[in-house]
Short mmCIF file of C-alpha atoms in Angstrom, two decimals:
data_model
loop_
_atom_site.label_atom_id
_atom_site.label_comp_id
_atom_site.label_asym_id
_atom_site.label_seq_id
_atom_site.Cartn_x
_atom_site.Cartn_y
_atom_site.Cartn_z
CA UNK A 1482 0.00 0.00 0.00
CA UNK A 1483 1.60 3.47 -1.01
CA UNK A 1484 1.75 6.18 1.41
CA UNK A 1485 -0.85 8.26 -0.03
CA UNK A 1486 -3.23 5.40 0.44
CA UNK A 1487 -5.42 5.46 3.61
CA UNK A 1488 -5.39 2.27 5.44
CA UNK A 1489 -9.02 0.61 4.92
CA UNK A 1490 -11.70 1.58 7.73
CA UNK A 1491 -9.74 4.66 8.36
CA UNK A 1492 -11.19 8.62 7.67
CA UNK A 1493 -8.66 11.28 5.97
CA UNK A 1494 -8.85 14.98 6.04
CA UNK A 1495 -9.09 16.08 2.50
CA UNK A 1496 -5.43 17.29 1.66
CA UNK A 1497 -6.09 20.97 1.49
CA UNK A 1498 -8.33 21.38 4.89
CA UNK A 1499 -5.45 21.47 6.96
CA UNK A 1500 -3.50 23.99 4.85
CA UNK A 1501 -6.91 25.97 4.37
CA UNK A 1502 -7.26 25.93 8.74
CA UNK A 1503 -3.90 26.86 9.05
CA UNK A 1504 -4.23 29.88 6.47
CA UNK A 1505 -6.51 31.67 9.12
CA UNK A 1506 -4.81 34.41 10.89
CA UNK A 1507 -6.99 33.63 14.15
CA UNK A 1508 -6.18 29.78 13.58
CA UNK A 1509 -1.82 30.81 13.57
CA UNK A 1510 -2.39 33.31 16.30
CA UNK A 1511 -3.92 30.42 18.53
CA UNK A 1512 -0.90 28.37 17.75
CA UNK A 1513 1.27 30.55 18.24
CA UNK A 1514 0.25 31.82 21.33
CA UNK A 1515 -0.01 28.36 22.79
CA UNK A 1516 2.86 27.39 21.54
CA UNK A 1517 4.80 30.61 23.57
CA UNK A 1518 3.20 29.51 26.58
CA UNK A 1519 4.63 26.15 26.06
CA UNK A 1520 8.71 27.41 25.10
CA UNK A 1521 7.93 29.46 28.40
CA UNK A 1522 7.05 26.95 30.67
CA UNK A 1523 9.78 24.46 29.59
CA UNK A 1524 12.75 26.33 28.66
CA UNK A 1525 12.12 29.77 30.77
CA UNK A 1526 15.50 31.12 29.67
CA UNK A 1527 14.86 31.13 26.30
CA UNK A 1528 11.01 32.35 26.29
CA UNK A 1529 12.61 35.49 28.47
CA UNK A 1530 14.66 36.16 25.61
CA UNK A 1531 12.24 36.44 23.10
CA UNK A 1532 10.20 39.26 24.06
CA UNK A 1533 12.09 41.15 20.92
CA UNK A 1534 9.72 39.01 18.74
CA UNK A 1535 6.65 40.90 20.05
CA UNK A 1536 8.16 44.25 21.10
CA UNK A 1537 9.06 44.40 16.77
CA UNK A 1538 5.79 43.19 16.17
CA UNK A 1539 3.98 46.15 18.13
CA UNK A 1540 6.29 48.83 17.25
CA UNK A 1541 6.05 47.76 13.15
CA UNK A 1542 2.31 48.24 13.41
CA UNK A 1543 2.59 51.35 15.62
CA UNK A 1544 4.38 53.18 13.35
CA UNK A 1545 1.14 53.06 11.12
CA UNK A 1546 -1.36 53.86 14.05
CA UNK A 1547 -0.98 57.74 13.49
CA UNK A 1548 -0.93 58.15 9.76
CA UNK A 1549 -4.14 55.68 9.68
CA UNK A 1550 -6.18 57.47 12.63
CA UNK A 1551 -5.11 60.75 10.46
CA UNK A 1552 -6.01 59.61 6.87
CA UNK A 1553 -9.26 58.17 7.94
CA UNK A 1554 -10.64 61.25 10.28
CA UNK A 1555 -9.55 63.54 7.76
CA UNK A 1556 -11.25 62.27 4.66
CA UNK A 1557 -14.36 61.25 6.59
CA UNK A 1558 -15.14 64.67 7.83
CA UNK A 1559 -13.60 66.28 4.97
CA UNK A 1560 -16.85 64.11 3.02
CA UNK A 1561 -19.42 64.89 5.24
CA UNK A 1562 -22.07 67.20 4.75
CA UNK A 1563 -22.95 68.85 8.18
CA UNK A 1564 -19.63 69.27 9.77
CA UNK A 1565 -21.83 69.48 13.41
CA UNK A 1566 -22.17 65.90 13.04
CA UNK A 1567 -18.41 65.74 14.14
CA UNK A 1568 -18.65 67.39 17.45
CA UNK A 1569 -22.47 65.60 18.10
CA UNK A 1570 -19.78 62.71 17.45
CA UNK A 1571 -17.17 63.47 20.25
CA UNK A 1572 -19.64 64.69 22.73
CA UNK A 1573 -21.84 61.58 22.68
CA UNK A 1574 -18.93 59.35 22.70
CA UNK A 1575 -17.63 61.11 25.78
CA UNK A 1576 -20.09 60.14 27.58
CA UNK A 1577 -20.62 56.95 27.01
CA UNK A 1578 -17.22 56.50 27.67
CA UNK A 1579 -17.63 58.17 31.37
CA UNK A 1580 -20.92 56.34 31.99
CA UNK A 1581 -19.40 52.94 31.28
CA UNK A 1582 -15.97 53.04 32.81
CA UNK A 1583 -17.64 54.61 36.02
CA UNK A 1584 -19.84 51.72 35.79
CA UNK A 1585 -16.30 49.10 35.03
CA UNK A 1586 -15.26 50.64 38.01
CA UNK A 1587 -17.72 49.89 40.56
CA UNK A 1588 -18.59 46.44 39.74
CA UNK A 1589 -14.23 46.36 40.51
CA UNK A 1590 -14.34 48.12 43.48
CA UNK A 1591 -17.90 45.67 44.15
CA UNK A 1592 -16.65 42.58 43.43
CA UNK A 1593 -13.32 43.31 45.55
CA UNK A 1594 -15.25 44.18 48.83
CA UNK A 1595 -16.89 41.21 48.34
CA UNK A 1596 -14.41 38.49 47.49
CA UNK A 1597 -11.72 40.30 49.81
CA UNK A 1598 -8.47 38.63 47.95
CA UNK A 1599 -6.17 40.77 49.98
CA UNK A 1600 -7.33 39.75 53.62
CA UNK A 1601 -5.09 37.50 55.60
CA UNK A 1602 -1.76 38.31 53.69
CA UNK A 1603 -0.35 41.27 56.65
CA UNK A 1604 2.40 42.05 54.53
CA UNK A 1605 4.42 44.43 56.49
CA UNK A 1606 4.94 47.76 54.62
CA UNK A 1607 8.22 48.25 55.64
CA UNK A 1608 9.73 45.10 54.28
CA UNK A 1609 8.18 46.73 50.73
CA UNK A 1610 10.55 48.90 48.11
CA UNK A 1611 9.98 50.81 45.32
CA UNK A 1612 13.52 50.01 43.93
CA UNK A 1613 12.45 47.14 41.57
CA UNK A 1614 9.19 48.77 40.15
CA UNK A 1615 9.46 50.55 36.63
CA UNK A 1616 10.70 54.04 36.72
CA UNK A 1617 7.26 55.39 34.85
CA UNK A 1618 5.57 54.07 38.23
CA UNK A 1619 7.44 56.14 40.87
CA UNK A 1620 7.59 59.21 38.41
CA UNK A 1621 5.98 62.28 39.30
CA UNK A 1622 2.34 62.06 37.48
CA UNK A 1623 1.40 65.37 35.79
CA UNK A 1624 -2.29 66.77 37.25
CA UNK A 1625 -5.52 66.82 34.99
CA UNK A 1626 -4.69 70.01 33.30
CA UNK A 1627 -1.13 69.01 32.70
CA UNK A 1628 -2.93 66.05 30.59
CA UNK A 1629 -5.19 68.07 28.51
CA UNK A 1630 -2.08 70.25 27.79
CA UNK A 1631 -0.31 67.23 26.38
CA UNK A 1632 -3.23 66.80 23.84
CA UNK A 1633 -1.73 69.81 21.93
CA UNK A 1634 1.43 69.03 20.37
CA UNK A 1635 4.22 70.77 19.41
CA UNK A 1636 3.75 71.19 15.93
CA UNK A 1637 1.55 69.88 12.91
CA UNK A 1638 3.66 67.67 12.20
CA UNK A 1639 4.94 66.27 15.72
CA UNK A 1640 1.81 64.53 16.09
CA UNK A 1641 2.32 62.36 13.45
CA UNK A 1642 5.61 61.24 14.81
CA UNK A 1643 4.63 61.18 18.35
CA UNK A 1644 3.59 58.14 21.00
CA UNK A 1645 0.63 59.45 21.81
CA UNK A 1646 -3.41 58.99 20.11
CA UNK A 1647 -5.17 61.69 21.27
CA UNK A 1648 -2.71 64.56 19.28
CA UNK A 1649 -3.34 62.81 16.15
CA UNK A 1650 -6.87 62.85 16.57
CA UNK A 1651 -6.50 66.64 17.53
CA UNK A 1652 -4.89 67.65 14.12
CA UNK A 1653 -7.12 65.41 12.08
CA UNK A 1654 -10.32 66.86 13.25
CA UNK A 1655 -8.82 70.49 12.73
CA UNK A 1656 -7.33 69.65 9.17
CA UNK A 1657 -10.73 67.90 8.11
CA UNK A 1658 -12.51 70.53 9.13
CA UNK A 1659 -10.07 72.93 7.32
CA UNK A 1660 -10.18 70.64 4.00
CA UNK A 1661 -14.33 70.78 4.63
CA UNK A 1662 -14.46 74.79 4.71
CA UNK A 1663 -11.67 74.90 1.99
CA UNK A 1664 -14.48 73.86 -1.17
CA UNK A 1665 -13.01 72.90 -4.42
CA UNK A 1666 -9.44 73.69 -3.02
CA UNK A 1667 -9.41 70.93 -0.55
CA UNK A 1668 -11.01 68.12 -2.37
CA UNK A 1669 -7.96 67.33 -4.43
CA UNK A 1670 -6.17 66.89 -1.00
CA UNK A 1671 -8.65 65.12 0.01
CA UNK A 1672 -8.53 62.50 -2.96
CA UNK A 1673 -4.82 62.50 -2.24
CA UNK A 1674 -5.64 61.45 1.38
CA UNK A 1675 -8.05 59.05 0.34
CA UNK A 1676 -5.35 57.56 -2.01
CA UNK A 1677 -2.62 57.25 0.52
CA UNK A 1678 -4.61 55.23 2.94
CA UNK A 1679 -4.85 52.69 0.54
CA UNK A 1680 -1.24 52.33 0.40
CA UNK A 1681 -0.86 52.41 4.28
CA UNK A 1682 -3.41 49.56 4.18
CA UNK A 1683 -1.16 47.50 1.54
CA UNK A 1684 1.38 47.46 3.70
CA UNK A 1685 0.08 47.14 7.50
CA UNK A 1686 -1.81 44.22 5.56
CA UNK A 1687 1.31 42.48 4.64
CA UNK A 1688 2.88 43.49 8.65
CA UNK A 1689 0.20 41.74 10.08
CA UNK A 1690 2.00 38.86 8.55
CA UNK A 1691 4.12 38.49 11.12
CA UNK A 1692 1.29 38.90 14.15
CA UNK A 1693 1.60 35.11 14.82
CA UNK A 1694 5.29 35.66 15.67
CA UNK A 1695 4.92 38.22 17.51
CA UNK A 1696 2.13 36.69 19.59
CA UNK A 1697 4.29 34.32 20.09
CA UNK A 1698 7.37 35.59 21.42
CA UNK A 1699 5.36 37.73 23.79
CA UNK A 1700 3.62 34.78 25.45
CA UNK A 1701 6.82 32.97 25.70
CA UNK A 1702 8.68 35.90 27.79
CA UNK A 1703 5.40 36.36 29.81
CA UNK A 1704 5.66 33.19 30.56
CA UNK A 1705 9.66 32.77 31.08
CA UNK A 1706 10.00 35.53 32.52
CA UNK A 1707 7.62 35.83 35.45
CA UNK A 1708 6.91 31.88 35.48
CA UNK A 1709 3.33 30.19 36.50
CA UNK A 1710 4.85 29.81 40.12
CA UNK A 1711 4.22 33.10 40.89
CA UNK A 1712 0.26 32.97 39.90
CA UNK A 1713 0.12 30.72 43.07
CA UNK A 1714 -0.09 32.82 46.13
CA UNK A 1715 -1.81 35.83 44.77
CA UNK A 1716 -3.99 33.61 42.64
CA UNK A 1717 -7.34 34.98 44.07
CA UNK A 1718 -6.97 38.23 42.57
CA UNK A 1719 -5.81 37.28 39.13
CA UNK A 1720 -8.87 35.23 38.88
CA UNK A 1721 -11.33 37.29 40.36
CA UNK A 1722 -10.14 40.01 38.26
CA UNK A 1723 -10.22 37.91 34.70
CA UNK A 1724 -13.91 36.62 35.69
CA UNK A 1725 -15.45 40.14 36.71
CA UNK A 1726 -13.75 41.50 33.51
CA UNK A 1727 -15.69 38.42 31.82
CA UNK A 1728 -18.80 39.33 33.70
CA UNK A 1729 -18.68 43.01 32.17
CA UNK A 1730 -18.27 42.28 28.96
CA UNK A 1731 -20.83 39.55 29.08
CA UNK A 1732 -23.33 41.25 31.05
CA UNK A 1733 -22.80 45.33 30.48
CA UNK A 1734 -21.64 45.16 26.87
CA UNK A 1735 -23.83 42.80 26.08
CA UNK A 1736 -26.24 44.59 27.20
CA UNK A 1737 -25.41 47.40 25.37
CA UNK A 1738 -25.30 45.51 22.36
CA UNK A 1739 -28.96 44.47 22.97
CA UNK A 1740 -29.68 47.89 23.31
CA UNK A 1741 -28.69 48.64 20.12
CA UNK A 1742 -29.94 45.70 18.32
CA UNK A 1743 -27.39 43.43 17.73
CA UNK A 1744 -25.61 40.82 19.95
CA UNK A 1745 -21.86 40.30 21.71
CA UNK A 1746 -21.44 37.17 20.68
CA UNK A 1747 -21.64 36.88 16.94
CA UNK A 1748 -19.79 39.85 17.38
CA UNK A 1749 -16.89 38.45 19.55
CA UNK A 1750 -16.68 35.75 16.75
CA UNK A 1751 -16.37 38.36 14.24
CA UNK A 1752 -13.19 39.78 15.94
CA UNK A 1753 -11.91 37.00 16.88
CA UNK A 1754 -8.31 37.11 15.18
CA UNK A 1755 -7.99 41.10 17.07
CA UNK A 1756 -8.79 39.34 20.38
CA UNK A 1757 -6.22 36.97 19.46
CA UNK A 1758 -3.36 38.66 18.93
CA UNK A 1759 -4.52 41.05 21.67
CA UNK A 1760 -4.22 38.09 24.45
CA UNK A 1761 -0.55 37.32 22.72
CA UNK A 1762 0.98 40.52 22.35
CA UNK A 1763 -1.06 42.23 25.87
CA UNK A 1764 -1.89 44.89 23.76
CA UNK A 1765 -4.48 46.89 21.71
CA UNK A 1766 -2.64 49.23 19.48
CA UNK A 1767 -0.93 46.60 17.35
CA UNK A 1768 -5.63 45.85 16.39
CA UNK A 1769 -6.24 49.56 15.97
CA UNK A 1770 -6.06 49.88 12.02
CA UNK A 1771 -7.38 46.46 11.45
CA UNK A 1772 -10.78 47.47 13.89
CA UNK A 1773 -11.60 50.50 12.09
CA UNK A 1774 -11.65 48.48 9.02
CA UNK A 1775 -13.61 46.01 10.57
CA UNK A 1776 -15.86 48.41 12.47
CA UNK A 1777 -16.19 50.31 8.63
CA UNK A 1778 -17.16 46.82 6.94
CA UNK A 1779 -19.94 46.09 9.32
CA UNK A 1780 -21.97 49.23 8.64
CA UNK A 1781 -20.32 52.03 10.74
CA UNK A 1782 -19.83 55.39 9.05
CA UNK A 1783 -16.61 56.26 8.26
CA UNK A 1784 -16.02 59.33 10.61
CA UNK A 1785 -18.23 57.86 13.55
CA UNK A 1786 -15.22 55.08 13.60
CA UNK A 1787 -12.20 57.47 13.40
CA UNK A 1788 -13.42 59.55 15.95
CA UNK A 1789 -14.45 57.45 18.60
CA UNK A 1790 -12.50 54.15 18.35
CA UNK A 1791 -9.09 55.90 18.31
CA UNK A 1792 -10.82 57.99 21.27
CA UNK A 1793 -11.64 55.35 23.15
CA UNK A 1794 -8.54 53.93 23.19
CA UNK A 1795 -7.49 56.65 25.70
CA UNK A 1796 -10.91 57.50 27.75
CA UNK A 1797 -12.85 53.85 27.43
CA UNK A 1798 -10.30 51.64 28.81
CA UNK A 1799 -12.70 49.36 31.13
CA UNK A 1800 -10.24 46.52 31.61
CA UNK A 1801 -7.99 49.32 33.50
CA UNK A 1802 -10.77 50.92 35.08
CA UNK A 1803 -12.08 47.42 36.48
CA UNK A 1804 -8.20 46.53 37.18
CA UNK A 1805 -7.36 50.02 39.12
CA UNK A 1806 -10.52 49.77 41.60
CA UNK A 1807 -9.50 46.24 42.26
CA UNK A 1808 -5.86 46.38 42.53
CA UNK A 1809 -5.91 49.89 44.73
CA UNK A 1810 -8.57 47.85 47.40
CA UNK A 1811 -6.64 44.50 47.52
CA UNK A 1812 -3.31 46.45 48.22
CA UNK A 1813 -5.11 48.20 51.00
CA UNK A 1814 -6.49 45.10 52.23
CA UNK A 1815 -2.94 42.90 52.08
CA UNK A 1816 -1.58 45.89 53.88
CA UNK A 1817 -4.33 45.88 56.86
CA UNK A 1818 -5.53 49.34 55.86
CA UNK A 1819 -9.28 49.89 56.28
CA UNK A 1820 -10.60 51.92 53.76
CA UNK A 1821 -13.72 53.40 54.19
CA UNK A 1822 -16.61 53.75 51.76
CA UNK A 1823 -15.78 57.49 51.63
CA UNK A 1824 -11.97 57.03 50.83
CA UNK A 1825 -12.67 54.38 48.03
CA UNK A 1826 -15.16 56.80 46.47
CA UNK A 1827 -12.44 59.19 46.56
CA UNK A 1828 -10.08 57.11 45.06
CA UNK A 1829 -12.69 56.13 42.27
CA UNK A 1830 -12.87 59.77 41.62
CA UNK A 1831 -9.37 60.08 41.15
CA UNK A 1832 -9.17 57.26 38.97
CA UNK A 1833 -11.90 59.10 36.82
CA UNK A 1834 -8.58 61.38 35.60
CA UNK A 1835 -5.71 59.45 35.91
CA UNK A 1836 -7.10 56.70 34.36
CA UNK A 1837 -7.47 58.78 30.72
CA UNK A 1838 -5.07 59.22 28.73
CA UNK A 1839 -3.30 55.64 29.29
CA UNK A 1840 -2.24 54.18 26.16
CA UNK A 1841 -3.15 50.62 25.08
CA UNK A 1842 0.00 48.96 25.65
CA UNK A 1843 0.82 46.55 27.99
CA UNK A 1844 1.59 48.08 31.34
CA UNK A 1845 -0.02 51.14 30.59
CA UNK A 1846 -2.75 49.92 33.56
CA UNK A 1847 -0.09 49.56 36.06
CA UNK A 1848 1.16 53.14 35.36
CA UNK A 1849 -2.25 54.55 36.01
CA UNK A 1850 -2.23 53.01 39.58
CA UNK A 1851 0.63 53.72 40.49
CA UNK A 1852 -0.88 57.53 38.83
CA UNK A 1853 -3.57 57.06 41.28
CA UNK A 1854 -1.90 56.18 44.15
CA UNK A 1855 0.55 58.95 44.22
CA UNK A 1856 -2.73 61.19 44.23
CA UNK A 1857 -4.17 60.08 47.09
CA UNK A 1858 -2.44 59.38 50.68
CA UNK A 1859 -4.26 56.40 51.50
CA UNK A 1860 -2.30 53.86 50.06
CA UNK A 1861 1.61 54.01 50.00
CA UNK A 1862 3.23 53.54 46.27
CA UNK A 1863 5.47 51.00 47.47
CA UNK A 1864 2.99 48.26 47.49
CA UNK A 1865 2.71 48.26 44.00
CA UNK A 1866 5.68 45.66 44.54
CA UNK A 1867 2.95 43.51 45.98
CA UNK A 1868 1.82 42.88 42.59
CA UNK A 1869 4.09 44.05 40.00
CA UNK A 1870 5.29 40.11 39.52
CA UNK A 1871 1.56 39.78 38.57
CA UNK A 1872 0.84 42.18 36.49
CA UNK A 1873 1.30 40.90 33.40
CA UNK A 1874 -1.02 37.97 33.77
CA UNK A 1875 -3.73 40.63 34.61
CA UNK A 1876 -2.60 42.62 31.09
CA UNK A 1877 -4.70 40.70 28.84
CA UNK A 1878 -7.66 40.58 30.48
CA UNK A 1879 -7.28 44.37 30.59
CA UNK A 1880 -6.40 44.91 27.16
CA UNK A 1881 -9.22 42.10 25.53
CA UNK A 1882 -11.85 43.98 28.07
CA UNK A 1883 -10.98 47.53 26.42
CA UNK A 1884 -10.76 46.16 22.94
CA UNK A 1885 -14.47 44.76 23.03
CA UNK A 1886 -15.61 47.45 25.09
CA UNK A 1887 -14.09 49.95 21.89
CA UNK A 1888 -15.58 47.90 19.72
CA UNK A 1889 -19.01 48.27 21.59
CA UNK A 1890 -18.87 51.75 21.94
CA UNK A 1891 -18.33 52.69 18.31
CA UNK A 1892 -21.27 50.56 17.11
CA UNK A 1893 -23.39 52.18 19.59
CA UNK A 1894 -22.45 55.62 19.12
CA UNK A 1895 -22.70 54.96 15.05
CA UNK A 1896 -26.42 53.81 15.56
CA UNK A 1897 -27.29 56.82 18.40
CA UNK A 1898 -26.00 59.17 15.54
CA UNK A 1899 -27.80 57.55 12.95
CA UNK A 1900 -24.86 56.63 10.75
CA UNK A 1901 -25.14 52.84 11.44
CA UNK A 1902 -26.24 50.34 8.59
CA UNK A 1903 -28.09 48.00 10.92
CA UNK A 1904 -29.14 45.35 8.19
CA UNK A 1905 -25.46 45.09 6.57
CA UNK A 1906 -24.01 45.27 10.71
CA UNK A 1907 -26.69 42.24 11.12
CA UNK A 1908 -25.58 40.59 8.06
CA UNK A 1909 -22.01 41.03 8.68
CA UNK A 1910 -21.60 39.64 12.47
CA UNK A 1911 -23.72 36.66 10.98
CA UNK A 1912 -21.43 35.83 8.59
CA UNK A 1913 -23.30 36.60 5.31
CA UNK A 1914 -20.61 39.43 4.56
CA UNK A 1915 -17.52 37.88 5.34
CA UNK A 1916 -14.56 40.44 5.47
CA UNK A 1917 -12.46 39.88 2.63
CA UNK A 1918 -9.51 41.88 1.74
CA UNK A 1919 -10.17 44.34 -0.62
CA UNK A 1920 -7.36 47.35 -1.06
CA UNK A 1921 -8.64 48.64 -4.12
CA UNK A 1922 -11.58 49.49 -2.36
CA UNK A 1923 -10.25 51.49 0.59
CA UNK A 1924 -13.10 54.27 -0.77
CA UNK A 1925 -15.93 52.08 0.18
CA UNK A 1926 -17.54 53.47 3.09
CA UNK A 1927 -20.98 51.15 3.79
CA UNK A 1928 -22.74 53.70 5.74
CA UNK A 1929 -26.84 53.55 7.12
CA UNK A 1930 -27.72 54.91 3.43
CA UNK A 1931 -25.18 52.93 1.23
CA UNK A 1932 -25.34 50.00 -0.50
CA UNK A 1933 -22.87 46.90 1.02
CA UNK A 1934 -19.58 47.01 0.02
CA UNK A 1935 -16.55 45.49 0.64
CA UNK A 1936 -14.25 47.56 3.06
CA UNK A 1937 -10.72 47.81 3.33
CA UNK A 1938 -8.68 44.29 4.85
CA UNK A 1939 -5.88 44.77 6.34
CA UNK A 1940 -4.64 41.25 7.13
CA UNK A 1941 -5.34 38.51 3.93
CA UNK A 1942 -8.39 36.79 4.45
CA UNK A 1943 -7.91 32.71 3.96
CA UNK A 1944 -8.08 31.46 0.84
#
């Protein structure tokens, strides 16, 4: 018998379902990431040493964030016909974004009263030391209006080439508004905009590429670095943490979604290769172009998505609002420091402002509390040690919780605003519109009044 013959009574895979599995950016990013966890936990050395893998990764597709976020806010406003429709935009978006992280942040500081995962540890605070925390966490943190300062950048330009989201999305709201006024003069810009996205598109489509390795390189140092081992003693607050950020996307975005006529879950499976590389690389910016495509393709208006998406990514980050109420009470607690109702409201106020403007990269929610801890006198910044080892583990729970809860927001802002195609956003999280890559068609905005269209696909579909 040859070896292309199956042995009789035995079932084959055709040859090409394998290869067509594997071809599926969500299947390699599963692999991958598995496959990290595994190099981790058996060789620990040499998963530690491969957190270049997914440092590359993230800083290949970040050097596309700002030129995206610009190209895309400044043609859609640049195309719309009431320019108002911009600032109803922002304004309805900020507050969602306030009413639903206040709301991350109680059920945190709820769920930590309750479950108490700090109790019984009477760690002494003088055996603790700032020394081995990150420099960024003992720093002095600048005050609210030192924030909203830092939204203004230098010059026109320096946005473009800076870190930070909110700048970019500063000067491309100004500059489409600018094209908008400008009439015949700035439609050939426009065009020109319109045109350059495309190529940006081309090649963060052919970056993506690599996501699987960099998923995996930044599970394997996770897991190398900071080892399973030390999950065991303060395992009652990683896993209260990654089931009450479960609960709120379940429950309150869900919700949401219901709200707004749709549902999570079909739309969970519809980003399912963003959540993926999300939970390898314990970050959201590396997803950012490839959601706004995604958000585009399933019926959300062009300028809805740039504005609020990239927006959210600083001011609706519920995985670190859920994380900072629980992490500030369970320090308190492991410390033997009662905290009163009044002081934890205080500190939830605080963490109303420090808790903006914190980039989605990984330890970006650590930074915050430590932001919020130097604010207020009742717990000492030294017991972030407590949990720095920790962190990490805690990451991408925070970062897949803001990702959704992004997602979420943008879909119902689009539909408050009216500039939500709810029959092609129905069809599309059902599968009927599958996203295909199409960068020839970067134009195609599928809007509440416009026929379905393919939209833009950064990452190859399978074949």
């Amino acid at each position: 018998m040859s070896r292309n013959e199956a042995a009789p009574g035995t079932v084959t895979a055709p040859p090409g379902r394998v290869r067509r599995t594997l071809s599926h950016l969500y299947v390699q990013c599963l692999v991958a990431v598995l496959l990290g966890a595994a190099v981790g936990w058996l060789w620990p050395s040499v998963g530690a040493e491969l957190k270049p893998l997914g440092d590359g990764f993230i800083a290949l597709v970040k050097m596309f964030i700002a030129p995206v976020v610009f190209c895309t806010v400044v043609h859609g406003i640049a195309s719309m016909g009431n320019a108002r429709a911009v600032g109803r935009v922002g304004l309805k978006a900020l507050v969602y974004f306030e009413v639903l992280t206040t709301v991350a942040m109680v059920i945190g500081l709820v769920v930590v009263n309750v479950v108490k995962p700090g109790s019984g540890l009477h760690i002494d605070l003088s055996t603790l030391s700032t020394k081995g925390l990150p420099p960024e966490a003992t720093a002095t943190h600048e005050g609210f209006a030192g924030f909203l300062l830092g939204i203004v950048p230098d010059t026109l330009v320096s946005a473009l080439t800076g870190n930070e989201i909110l700048p970019v999305l500063l000067v491309s709201v100004l500059f489409g508004f600018g094209l908008h006024a400008s009439g015949e003069a700035g439609l050939g810009i426009a065009g020109g905009i319109e045109k350059f996205s495309t190529v940006l598109f081309t090649l963060i489509r052919w970056v993506m590429r690599l996501a699987p390795v960099g998923a995996f390189g930044s599970m394997a140092f996770t897991i190398g670095n900071y080892g399973l081992g030390t999950l065991r003693h303060l395992a009652l607050l990683v896993g209260s943490f990654w089931l009450t950020a479960l609960f709120f996307v379940l429950f309150v975005l869900g919700t949401v979604m219901r709200l707004n006529g749709l549902r999570l879950l079909p739309f969970l499976r519809y980003i399912k290769e963003e959540l993926l590389i999300v939970l390898g690389t314990s970050s959201t910016e590396p997803v950012l172009p490839r959601m706004m495509a995604k958000l585009q393709h399933a019926g959300a208006s062009k300028p809805v998505v740039g504005i609020t998406l990239p927006a959210g990514y600083s001011f609706n980050l519920d995985g670190t609002a859920i994380y900072m109420t629980m992490g500030s009470v369970f320090l308190a607690q492991a410390l033997g420091i009662d905290l009163s109702l009044t002081q934890q409201l205080t500190m939830l106020a605080v963490m109303l402002l420090t808790s903006k403007g914190a980039a989605g990269v990984t330890g970006s929610g650590f930074i915050a509390l430590a932001a919020t801890l130097s604010a207020v006198p009742h717990v000492p910044v030294a017991a972030l040690a407590l949990i720095f080892g920790i962190d990490r583990f805690m990451s991408e729970a925070r970062a897949l919780t803001s990702l959704v809860g992004n997602g979420v927001a943008t879909l119902a802002v689009a539909r408050w605003e009216g500039e939500l195609d709810e029959d092609r956003a129905k069809a599309v999280l059902r599968g009927e519109i599958p996203y295909a890559p199409a960068p020839c068609a970067a134009t195609a905005e599928p809007g509440p009044k416009t026929a379905p269209a393919p939209a833009l696909d950064p990452v190859p579909a399978a074949s």
